[in-house]
mmCIF file of C-alpha atoms in Angstrom:
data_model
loop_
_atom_site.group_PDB
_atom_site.id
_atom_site.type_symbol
_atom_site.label_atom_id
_atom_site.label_comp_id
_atom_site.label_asym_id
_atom_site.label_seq_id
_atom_site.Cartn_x
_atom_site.Cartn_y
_atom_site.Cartn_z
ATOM 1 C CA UNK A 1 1.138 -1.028 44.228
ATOM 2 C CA UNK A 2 -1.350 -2.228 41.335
ATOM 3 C CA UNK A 3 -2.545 -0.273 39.316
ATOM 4 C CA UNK A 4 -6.108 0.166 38.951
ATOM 5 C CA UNK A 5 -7.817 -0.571 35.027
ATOM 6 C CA UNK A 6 -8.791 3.084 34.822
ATOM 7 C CA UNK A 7 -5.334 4.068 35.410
ATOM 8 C CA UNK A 8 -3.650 1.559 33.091
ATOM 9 C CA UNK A 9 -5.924 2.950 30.193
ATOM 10 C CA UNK A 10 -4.814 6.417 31.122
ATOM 11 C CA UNK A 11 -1.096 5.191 30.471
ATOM 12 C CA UNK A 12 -2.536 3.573 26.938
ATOM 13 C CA UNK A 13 -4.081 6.749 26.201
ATOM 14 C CA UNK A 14 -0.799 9.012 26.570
ATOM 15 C CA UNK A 15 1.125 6.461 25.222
ATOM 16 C CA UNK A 16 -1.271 6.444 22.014
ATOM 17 C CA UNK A 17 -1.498 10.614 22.075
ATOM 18 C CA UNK A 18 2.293 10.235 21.803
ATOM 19 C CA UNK A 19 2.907 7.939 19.249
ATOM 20 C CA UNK A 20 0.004 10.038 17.351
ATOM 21 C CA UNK A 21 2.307 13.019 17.930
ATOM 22 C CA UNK A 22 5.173 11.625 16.133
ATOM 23 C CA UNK A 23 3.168 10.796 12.859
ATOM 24 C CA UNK A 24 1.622 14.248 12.839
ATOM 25 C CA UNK A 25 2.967 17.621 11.761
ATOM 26 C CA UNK A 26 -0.683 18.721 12.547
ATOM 27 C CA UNK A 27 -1.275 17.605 16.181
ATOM 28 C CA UNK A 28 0.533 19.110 19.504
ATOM 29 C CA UNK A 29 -0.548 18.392 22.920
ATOM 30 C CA UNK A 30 0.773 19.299 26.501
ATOM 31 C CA UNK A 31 -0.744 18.699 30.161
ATOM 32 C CA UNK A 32 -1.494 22.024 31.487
ATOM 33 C CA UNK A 33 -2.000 20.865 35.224
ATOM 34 C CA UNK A 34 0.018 18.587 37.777
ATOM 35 C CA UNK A 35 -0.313 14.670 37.157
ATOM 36 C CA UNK A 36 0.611 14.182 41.023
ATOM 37 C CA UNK A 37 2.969 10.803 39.758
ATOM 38 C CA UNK A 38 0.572 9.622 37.278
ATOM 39 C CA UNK A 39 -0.255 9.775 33.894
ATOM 40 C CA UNK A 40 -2.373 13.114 32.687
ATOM 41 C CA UNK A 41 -6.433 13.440 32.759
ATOM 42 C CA UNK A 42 -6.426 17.149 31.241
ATOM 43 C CA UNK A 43 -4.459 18.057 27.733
ATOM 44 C CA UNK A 44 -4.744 21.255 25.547
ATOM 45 C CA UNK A 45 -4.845 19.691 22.531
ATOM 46 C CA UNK A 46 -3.814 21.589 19.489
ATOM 47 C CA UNK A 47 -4.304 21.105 15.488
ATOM 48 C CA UNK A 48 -2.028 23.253 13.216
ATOM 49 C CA UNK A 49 -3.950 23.508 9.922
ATOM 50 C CA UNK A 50 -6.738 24.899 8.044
ATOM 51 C CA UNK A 51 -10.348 24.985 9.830
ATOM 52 C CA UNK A 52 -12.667 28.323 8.928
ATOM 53 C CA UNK A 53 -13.387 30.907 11.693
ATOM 54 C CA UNK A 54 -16.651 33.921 11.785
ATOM 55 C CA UNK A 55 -16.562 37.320 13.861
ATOM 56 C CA UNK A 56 -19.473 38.945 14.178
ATOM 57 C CA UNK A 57 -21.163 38.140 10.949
ATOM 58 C CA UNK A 58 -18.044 39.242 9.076
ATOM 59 C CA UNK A 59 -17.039 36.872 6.454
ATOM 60 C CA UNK A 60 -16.234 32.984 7.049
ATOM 61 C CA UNK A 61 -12.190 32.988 6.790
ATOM 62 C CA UNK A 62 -9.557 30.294 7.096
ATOM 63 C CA UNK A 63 -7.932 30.295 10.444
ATOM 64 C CA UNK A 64 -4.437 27.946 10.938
ATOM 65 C CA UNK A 65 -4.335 26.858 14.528
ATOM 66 C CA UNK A 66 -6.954 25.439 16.928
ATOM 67 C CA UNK A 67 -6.907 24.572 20.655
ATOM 68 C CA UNK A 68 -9.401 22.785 22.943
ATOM 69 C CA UNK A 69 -9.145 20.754 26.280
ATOM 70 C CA UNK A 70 -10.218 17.245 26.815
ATOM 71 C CA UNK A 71 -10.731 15.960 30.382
ATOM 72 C CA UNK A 72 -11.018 12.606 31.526
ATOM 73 C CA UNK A 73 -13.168 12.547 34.186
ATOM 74 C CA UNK A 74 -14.235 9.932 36.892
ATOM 75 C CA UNK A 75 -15.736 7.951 34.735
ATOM 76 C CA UNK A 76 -13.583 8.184 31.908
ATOM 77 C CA UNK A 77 -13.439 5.625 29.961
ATOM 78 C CA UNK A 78 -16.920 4.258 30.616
ATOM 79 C CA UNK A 79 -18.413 7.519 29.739
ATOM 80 C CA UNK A 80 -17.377 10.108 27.063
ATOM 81 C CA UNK A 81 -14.296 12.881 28.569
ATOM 82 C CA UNK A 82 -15.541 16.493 28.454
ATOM 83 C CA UNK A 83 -14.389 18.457 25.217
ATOM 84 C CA UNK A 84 -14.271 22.235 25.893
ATOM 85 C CA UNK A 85 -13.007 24.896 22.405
ATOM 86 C CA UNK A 86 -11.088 27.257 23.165
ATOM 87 C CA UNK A 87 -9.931 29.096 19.667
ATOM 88 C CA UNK A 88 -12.643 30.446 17.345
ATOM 89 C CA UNK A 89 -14.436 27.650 14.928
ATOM 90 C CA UNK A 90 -17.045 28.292 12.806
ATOM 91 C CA UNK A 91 -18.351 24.795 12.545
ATOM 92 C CA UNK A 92 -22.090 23.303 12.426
ATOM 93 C CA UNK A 93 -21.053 20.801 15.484
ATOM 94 C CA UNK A 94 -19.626 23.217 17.536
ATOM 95 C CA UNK A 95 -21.197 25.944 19.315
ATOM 96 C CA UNK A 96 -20.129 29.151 19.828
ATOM 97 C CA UNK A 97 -19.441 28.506 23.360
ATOM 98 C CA UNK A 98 -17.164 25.864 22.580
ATOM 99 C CA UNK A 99 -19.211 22.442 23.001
ATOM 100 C CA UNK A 100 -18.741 20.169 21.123
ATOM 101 C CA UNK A 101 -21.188 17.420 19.695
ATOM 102 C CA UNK A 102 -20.095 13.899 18.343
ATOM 103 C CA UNK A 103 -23.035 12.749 16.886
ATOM 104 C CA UNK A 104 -24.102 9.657 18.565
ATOM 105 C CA UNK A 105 -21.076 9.414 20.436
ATOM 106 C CA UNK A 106 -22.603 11.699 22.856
ATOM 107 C CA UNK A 107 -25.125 9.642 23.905
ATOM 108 C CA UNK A 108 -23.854 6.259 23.218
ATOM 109 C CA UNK A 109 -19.942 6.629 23.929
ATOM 110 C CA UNK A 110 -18.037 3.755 23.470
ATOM 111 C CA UNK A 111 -15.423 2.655 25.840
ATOM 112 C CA UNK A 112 -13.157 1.508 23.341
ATOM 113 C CA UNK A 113 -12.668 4.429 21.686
ATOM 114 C CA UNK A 114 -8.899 5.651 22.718
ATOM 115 C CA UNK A 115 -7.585 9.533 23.205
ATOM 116 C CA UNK A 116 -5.783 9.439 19.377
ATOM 117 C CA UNK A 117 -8.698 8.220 17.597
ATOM 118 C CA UNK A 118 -11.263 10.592 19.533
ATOM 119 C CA UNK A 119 -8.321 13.477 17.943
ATOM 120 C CA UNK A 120 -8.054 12.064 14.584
ATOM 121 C CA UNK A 121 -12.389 12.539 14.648
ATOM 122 C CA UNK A 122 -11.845 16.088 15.973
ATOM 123 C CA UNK A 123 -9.166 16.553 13.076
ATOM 124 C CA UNK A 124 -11.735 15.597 10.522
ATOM 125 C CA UNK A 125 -14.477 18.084 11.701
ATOM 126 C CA UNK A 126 -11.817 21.021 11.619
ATOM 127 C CA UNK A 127 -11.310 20.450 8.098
ATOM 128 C CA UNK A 128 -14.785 19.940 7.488
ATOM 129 C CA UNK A 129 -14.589 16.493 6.457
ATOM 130 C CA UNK A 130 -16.736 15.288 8.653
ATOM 131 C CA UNK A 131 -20.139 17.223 9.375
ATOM 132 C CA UNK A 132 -23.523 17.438 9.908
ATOM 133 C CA UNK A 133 -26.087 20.152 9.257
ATOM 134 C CA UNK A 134 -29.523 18.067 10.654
ATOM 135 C CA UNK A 135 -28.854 18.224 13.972
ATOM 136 C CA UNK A 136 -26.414 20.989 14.616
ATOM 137 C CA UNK A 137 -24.740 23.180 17.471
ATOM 138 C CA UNK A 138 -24.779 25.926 15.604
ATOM 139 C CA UNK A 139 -27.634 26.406 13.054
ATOM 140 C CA UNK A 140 -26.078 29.873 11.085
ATOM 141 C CA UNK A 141 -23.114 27.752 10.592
ATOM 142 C CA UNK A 142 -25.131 24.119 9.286
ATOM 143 C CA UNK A 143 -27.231 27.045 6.980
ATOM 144 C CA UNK A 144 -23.960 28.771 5.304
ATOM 145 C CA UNK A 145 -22.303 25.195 4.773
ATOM 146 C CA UNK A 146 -25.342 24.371 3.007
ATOM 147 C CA UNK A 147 -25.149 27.230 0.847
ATOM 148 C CA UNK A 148 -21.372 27.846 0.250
ATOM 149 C CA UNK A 149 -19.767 27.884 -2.778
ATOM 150 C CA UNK A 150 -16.675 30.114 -1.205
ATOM 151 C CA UNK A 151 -14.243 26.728 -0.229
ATOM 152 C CA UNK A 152 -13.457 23.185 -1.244
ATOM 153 C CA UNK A 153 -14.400 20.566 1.786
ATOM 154 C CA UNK A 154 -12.126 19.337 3.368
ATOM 155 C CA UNK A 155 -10.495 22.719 3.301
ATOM 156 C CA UNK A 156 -7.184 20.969 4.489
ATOM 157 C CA UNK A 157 -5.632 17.595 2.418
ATOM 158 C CA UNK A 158 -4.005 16.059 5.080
ATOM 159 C CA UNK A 159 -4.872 12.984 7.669
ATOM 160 C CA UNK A 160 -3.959 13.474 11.205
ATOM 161 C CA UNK A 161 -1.054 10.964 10.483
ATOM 162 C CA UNK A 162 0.291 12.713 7.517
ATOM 163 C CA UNK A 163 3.973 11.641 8.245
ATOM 164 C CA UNK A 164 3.397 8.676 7.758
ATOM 165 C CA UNK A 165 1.487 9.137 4.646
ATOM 166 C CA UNK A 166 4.361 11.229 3.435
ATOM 167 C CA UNK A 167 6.785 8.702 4.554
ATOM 168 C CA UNK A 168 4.978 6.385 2.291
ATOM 169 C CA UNK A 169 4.333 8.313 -0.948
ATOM 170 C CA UNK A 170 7.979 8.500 -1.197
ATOM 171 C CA UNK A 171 8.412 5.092 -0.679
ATOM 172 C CA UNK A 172 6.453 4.566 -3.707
ATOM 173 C CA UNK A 173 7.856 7.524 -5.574
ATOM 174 C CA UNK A 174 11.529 5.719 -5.310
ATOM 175 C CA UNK A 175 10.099 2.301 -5.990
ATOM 176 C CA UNK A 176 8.104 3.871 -8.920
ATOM 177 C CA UNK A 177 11.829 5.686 -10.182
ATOM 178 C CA UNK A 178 13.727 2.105 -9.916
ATOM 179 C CA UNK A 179 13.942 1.024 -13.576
ATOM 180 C CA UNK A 180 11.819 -2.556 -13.727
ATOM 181 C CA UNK A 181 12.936 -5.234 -16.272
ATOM 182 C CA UNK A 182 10.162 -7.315 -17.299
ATOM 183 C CA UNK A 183 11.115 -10.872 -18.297
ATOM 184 C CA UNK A 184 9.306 -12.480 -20.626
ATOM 185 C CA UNK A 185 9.271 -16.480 -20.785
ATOM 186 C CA UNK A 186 11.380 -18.004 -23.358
ATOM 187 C CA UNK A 187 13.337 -14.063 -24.066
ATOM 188 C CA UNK A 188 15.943 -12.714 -21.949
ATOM 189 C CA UNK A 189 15.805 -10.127 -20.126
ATOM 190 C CA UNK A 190 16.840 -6.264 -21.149
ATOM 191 C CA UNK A 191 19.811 -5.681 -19.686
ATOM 192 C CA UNK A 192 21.109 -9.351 -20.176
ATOM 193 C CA UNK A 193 22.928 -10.893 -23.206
ATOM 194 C CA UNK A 194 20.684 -13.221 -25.117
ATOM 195 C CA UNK A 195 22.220 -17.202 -24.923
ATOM 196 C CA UNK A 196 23.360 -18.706 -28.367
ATOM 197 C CA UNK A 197 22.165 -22.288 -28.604
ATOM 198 C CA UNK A 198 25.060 -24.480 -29.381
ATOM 199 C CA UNK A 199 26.150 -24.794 -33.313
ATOM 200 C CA UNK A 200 24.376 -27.609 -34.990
ATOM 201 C CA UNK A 201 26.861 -28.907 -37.392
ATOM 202 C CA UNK A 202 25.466 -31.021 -40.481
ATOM 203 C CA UNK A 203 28.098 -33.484 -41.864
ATOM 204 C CA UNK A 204 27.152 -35.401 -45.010
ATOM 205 C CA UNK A 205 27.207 -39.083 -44.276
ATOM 206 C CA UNK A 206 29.397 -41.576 -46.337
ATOM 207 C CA UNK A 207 27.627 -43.290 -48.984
ATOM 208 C CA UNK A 208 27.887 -46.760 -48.434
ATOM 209 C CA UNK A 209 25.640 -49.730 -50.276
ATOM 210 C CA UNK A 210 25.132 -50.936 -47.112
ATOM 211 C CA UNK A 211 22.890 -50.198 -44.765
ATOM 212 C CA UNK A 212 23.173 -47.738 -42.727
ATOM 213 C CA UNK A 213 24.422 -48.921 -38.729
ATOM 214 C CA UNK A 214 22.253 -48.810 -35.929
ATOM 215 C CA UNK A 215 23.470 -47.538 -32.940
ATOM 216 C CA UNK A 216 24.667 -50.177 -30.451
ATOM 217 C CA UNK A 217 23.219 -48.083 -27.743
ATOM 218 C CA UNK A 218 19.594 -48.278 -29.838
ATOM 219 C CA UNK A 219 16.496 -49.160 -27.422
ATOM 220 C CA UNK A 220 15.514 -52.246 -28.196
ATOM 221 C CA UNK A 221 12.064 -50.955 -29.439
ATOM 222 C CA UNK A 222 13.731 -48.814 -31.780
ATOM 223 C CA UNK A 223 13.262 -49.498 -35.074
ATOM 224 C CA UNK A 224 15.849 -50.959 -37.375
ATOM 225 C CA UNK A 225 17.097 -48.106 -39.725
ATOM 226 C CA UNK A 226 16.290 -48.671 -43.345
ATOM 227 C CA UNK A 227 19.064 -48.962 -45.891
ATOM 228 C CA UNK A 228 20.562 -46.049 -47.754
ATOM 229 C CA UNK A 229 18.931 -45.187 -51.299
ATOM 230 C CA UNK A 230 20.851 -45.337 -54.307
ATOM 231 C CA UNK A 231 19.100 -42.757 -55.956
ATOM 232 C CA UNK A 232 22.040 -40.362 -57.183
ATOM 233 C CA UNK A 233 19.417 -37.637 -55.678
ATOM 234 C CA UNK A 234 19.156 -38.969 -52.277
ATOM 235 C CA UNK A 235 21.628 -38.139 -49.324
ATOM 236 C CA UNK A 236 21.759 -38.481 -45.465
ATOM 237 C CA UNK A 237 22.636 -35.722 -43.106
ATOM 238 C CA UNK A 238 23.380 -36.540 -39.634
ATOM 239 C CA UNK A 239 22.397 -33.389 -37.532
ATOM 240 C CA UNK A 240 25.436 -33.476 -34.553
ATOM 241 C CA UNK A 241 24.791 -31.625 -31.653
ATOM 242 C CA UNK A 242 28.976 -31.362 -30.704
ATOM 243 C CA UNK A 243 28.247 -32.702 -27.617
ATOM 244 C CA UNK A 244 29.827 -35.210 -25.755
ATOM 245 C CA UNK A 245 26.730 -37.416 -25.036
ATOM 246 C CA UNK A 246 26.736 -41.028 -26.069
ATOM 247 C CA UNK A 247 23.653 -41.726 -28.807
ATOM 248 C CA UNK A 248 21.219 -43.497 -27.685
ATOM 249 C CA UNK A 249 18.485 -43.383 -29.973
ATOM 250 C CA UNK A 250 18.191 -42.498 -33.582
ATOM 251 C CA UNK A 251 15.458 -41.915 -35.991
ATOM 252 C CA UNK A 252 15.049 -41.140 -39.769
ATOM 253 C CA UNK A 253 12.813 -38.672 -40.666
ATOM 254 C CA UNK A 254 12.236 -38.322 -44.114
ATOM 255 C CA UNK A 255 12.083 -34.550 -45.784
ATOM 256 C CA UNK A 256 11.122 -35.076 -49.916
ATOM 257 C CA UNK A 257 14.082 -35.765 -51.049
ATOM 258 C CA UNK A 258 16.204 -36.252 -47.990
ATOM 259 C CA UNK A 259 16.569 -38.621 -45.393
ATOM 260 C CA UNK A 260 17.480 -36.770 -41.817
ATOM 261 C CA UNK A 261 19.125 -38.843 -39.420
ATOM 262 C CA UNK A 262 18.283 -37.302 -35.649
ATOM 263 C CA UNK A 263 20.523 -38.859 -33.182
ATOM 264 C CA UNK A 264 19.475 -38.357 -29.295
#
């Protein structure tokens, strides 16, 4: 039988509420009625951290675990489910009955909006990140948050997925511990052995009063070399690379009082 498109997002939904659960050490849920062979339309949703709590005008205190149902009604998803608290909150959006306002949510609720991001919003008012004292539930709470100087907001660190952010600051933790060798161009690296260049060897070149032979393997727009000097303070070095490369080119460069003879 095919299912209908309310159905299929109620399948989307628990599927979403469970993957949630698994990246949360904050957020528990069960189905506290029969799903008659389909997927739920009530949970008791719960939230295991730090939210503040009043009795009786006694001081504001930090309670550790919170619970409140969300049904999906009729109409669900086209209009917003019904959110009902059941632990004590002392929260400017939430009344001490237990409803609970979403800002403009309430009035304009937006289909799109699945089960395990409407829980990560209800996270973020528990830990008072997320609040608003214009237009609130309950007024002696909007007037104290105003006011108080007793707690840090949010009074709990975490995200709703905080596996996974845990997951991931150790990620970088180890990547941060791994030791990093920077290579620079042109110098090798830390942990490697730098590479000798090959030996230049200079030989002194036989003195000869003729001139001195050009390569046979010379360009032909080489220039012809010029003739050794006499001068009993002159000399020729040929600068040999040891390698087994025939020569073809050669050039004179001269250096004051010495002629160089590069051979490529």
């Amino acid at each position: 039988m095919r299912e209908s498109p309310r159905t299929r997002r109620l399948r989307t939904d628990l599927k979403a509420l469970e993957s949630l659960k698994a990246d949360s050490s904050i957020l528990d849920f069960s189905v506290p009625g029969p799903m008659f062979g389909g997927p739920p339309e009530v949970y008791l949703i719960r939230f295991n951290g730090r939210g503040l709590q009043r009795h009786h005008g006694a001081d504001v205190t930090i309670r550790d675990q919170h619970e409140l149902t969300i049904q999906l009604g009729a109409s669900y998803p086209r209009m917003m489910p019904e959110l009902h608290w059941k632990s004590p909150i002392f929260h400017p959006n939430i009344s001490a009955s237990g409803a609970v306002c979403l800002g403009g949510y309430g009035t304009h609720w937006v289909p799109s909006v699945n089960l395990d991001e409407l829980c990560e919003m209800l996270w973020e008012m528990v830990r008072y990140r997320n609040f608003d004292v214009d237009s609130p539930y309950n007024r002696e709470a909007a007037l104290w948050a105003k006011t108080q100087t007793q707690f840090r907001f949010p009074v709990d660190d975490r995200p709703i997925r905080d596996r996974v952010a845990s997951r991931a600051a150790a990620a970088d933790s180890q990547a941060g511990a791994a030791p990093r060798i920077m290579v620079d161009a042109g110098r090798p690296a830390k942990n490697e052995s730098p590479t000798e260049p090959p030996p230049i060897h200079v030989l002194p070149a036989r003195r000869t009063d003729s001139p001195v032979p050009v390569n046979p393997y010379t360009r032909p727009h080489s220039p012809a070399l010029p003739p050794a000097s006499n001068d009993a303070d002159d000399g020729i070095y040929i600068l040999d690379d040891a390698s087994d490369d025939e020569v073809v080119d050669a050039e004179i460069v001269v250096a004051e009082q010495t002629d160089i003879l590069f051979l490529n």
